PDB file of C-alpha atoms in Angstrom:
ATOM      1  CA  UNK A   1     -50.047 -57.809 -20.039  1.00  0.00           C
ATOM      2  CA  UNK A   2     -49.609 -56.290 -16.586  1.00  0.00           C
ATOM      3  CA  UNK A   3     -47.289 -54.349 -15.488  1.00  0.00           C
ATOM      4  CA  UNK A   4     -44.797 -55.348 -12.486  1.00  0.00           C
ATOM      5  CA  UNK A   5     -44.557 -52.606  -9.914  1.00  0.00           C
ATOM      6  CA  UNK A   6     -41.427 -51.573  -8.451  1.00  0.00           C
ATOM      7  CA  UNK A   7     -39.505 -54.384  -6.810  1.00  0.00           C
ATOM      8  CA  UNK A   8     -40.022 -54.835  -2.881  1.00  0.00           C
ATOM      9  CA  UNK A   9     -36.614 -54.042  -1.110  1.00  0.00           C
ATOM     10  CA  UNK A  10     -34.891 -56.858   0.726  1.00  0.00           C
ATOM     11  CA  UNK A  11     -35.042 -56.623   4.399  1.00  0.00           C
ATOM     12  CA  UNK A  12     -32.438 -58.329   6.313  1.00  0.00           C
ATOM     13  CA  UNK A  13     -32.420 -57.736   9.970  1.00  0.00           C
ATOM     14  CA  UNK A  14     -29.327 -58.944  12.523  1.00  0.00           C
ATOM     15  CA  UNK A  15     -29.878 -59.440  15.931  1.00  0.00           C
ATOM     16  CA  UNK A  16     -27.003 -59.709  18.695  1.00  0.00           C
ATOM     17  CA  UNK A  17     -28.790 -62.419  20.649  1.00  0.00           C
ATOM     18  CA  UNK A  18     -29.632 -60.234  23.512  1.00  0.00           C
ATOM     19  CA  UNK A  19     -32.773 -61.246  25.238  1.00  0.00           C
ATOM     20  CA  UNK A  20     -33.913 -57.246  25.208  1.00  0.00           C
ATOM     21  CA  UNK A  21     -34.522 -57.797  21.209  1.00  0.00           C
ATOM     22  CA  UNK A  22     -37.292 -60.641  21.317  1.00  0.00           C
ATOM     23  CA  UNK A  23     -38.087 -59.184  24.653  1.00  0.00           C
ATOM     24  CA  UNK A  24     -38.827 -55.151  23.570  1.00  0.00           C
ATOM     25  CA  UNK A  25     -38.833 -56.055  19.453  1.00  0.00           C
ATOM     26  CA  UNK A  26     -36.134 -54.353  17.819  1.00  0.00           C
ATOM     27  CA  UNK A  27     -33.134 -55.690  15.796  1.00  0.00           C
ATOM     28  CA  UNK A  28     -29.316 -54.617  16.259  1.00  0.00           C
ATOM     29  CA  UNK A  29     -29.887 -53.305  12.656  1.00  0.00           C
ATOM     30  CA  UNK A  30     -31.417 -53.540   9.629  1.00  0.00           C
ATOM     31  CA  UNK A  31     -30.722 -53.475   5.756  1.00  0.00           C
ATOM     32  CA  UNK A  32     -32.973 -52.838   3.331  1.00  0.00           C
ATOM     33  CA  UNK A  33     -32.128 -51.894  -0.016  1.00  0.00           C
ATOM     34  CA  UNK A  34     -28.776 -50.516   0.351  1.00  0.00           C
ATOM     35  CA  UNK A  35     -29.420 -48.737   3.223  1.00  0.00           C
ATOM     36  CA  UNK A  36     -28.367 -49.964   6.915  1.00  0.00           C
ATOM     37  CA  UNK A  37     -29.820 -48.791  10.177  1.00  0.00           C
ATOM     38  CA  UNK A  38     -28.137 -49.752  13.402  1.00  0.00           C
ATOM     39  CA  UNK A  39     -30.084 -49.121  16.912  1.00  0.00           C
ATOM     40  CA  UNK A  40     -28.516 -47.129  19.530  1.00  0.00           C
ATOM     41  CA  UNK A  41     -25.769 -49.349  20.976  1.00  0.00           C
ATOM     42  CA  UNK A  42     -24.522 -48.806  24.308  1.00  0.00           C
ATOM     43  CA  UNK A  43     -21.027 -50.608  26.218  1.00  0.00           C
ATOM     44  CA  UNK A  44     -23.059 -54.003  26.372  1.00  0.00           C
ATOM     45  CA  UNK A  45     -20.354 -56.592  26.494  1.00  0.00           C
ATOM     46  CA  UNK A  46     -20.970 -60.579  27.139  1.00  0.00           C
ATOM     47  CA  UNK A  47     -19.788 -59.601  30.611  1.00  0.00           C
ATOM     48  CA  UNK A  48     -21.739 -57.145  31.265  1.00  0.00           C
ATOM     49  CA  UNK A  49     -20.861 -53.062  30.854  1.00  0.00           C
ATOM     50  CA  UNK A  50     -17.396 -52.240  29.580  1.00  0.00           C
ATOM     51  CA  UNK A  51     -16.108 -48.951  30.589  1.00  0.00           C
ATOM     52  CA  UNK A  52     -17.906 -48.225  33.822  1.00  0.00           C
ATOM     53  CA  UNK A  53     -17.993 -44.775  34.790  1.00  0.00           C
ATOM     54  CA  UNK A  54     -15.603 -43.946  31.304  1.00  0.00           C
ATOM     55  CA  UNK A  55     -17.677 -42.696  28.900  1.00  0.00           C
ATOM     56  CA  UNK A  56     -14.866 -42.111  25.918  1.00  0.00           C
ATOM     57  CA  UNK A  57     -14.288 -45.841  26.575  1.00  0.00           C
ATOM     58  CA  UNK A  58     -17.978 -46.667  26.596  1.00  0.00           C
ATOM     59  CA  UNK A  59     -18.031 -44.434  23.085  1.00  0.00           C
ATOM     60  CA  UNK A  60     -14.907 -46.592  22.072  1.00  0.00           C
ATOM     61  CA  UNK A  61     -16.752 -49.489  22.838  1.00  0.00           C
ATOM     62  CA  UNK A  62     -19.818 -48.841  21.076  1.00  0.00           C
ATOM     63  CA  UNK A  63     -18.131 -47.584  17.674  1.00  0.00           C
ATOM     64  CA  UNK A  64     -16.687 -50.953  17.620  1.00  0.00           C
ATOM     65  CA  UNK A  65     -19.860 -52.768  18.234  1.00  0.00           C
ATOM     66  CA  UNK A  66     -21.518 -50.319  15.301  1.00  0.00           C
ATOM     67  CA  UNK A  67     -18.398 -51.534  13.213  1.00  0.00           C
ATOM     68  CA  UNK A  68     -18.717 -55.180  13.656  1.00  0.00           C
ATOM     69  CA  UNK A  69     -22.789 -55.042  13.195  1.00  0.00           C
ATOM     70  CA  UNK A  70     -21.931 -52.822   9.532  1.00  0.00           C
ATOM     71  CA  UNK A  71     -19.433 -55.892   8.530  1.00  0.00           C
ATOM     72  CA  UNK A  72     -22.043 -58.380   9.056  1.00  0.00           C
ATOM     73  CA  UNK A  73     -24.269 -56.641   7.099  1.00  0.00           C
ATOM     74  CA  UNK A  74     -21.705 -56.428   3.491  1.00  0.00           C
ATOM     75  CA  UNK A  75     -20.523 -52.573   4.936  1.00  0.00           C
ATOM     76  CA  UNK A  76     -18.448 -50.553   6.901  1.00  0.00           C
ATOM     77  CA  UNK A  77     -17.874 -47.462   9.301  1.00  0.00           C
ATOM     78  CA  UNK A  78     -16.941 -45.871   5.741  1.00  0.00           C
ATOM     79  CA  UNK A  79     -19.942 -46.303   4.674  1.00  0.00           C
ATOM     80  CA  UNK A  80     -21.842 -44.393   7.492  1.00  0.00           C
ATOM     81  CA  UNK A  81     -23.687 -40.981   6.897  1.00  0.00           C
ATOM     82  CA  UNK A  82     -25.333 -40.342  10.080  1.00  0.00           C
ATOM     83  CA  UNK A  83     -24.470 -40.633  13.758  1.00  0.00           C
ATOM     84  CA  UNK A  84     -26.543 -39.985  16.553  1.00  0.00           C
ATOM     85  CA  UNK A  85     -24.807 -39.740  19.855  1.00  0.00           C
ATOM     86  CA  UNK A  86     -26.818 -39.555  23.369  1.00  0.00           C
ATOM     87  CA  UNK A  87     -24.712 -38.451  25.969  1.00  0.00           C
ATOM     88  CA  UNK A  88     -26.306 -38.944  29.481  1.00  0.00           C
ATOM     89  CA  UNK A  89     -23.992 -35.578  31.603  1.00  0.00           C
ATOM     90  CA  UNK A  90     -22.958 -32.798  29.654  1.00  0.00           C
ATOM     91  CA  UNK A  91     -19.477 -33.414  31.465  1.00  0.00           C
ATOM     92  CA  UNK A  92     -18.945 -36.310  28.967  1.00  0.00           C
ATOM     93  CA  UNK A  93     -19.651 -34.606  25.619  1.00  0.00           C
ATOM     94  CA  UNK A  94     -16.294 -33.756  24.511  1.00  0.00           C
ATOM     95  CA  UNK A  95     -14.759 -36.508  25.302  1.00  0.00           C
ATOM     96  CA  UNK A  96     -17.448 -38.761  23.599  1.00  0.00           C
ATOM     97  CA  UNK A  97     -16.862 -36.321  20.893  1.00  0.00           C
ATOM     98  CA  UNK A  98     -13.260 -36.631  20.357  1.00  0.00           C
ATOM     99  CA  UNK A  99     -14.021 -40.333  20.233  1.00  0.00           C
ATOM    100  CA  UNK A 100     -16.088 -39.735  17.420  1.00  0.00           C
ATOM    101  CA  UNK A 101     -13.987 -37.380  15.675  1.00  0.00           C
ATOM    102  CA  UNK A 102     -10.992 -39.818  15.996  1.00  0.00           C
ATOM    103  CA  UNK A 103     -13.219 -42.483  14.500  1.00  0.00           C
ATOM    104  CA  UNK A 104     -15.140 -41.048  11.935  1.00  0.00           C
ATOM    105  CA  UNK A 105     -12.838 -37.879  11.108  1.00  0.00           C
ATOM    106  CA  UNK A 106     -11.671 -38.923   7.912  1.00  0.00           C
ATOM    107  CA  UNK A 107     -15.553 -39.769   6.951  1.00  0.00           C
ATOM    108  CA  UNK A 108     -17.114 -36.831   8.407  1.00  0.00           C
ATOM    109  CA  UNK A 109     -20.777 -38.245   8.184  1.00  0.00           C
ATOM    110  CA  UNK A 110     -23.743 -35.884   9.973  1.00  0.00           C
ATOM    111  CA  UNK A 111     -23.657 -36.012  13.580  1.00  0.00           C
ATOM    112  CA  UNK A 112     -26.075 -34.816  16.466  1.00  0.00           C
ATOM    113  CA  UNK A 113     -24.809 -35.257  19.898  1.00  0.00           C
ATOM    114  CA  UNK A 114     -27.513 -34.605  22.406  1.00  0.00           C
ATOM    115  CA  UNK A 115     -28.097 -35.042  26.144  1.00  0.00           C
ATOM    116  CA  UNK A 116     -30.536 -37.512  27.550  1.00  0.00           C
ATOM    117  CA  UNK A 117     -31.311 -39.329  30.296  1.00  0.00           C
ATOM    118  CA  UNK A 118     -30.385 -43.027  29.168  1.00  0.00           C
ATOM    119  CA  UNK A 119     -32.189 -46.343  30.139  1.00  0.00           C
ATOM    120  CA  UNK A 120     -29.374 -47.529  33.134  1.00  0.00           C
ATOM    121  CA  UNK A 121     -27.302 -45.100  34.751  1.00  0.00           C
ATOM    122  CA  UNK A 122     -23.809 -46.988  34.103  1.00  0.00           C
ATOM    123  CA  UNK A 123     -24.572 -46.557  30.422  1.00  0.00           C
ATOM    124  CA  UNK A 124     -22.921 -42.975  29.963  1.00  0.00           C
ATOM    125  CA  UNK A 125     -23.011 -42.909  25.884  1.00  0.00           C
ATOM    126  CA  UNK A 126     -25.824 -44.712  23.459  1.00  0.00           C
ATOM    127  CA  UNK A 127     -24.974 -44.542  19.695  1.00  0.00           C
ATOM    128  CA  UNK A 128     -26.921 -44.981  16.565  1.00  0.00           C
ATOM    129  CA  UNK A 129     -26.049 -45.056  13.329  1.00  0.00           C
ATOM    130  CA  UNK A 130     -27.192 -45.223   9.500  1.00  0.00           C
ATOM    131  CA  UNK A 131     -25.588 -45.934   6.404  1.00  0.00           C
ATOM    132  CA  UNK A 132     -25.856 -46.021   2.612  1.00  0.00           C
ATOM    133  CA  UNK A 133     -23.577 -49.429   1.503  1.00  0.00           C
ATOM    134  CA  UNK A 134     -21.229 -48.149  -1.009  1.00  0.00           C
ATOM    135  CA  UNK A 135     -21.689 -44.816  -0.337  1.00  0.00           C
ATOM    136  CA  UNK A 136     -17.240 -44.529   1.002  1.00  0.00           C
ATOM    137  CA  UNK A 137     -15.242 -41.977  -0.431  1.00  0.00           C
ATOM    138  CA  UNK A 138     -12.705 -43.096  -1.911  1.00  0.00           C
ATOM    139  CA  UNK A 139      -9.683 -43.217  -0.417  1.00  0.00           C
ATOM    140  CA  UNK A 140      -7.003 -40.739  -1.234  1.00  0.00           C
ATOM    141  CA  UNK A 141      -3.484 -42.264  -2.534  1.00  0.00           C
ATOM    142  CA  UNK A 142      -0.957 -43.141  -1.222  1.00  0.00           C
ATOM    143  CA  UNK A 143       2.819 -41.975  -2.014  1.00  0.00           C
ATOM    144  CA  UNK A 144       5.514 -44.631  -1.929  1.00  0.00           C
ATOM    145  CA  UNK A 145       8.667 -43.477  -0.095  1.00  0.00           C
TER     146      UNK A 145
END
């Protein structure tokens, strides 16, 4: 009798719809296993850039994007353990940053923020991000007043 080898992940990729995915070949995200993957995600709204010339509402924008893409996939910002942040003027890191701390601050996953020159100039803040579904902390309790 022959053995089975170890079972081939699933693979489930989303796509936004975007003409740049089918265009360049890439995915929003994708899942496999347990794991999730998002691309870098800049303030691409159905109208076009949100935020212009605001990077902390370009970051806003984007960690809501990331959000919506990790719910369609069975997960959650809680469930993310690494951020990468591109930041296109060093003017803008903090307040990207702050951003970031005010979303993920009670998650804390592992961050790098770097500098880089990003594909369009409006775009002021790209985001990716990865996470492990069911990998939250659990939440601490609350107290009843």
């Amino acid at each position: 009798m022959a053995e089975a080898g170890p079972a081939e992940p699933s693979r489930q990729a989303v796509s936004s719809g975007t003409v740049f995915e089918q265009k360049y070949g890439y995915s929003r995200a994708v899942k496999t296993g347990s794991q999730i993957f998002v691309s870098g995600t800049v303030a691409a709204g159905p109208n076009g850039i949100v935020g212009t010339g605001d990077a902390a509402a370009q970051a806003r924008f984007a960690l809501t994007k990331i959000a919506g893409t990790l719910e369609q996939l069975g997960s959650s910002l809680n469930d993310v353990v690494r951020t990468r942040i591109y930041v296109a003027y060093r003017v803008h890191a903090l307040a990207v940053a702050r951003i970031h701390g005010e979303v993920f601050g009670g998650i804390r996953p592992c961050n790098t923020l770097v500098i880089a020159s990003l594909i369009e100039e409006q775009y002021l803040v790209e985001i990716e991000a990865d996470a492990v579904v069911g990998s939250a902390l659990p939440l601490p309790p609350t107290t009843e007043t």
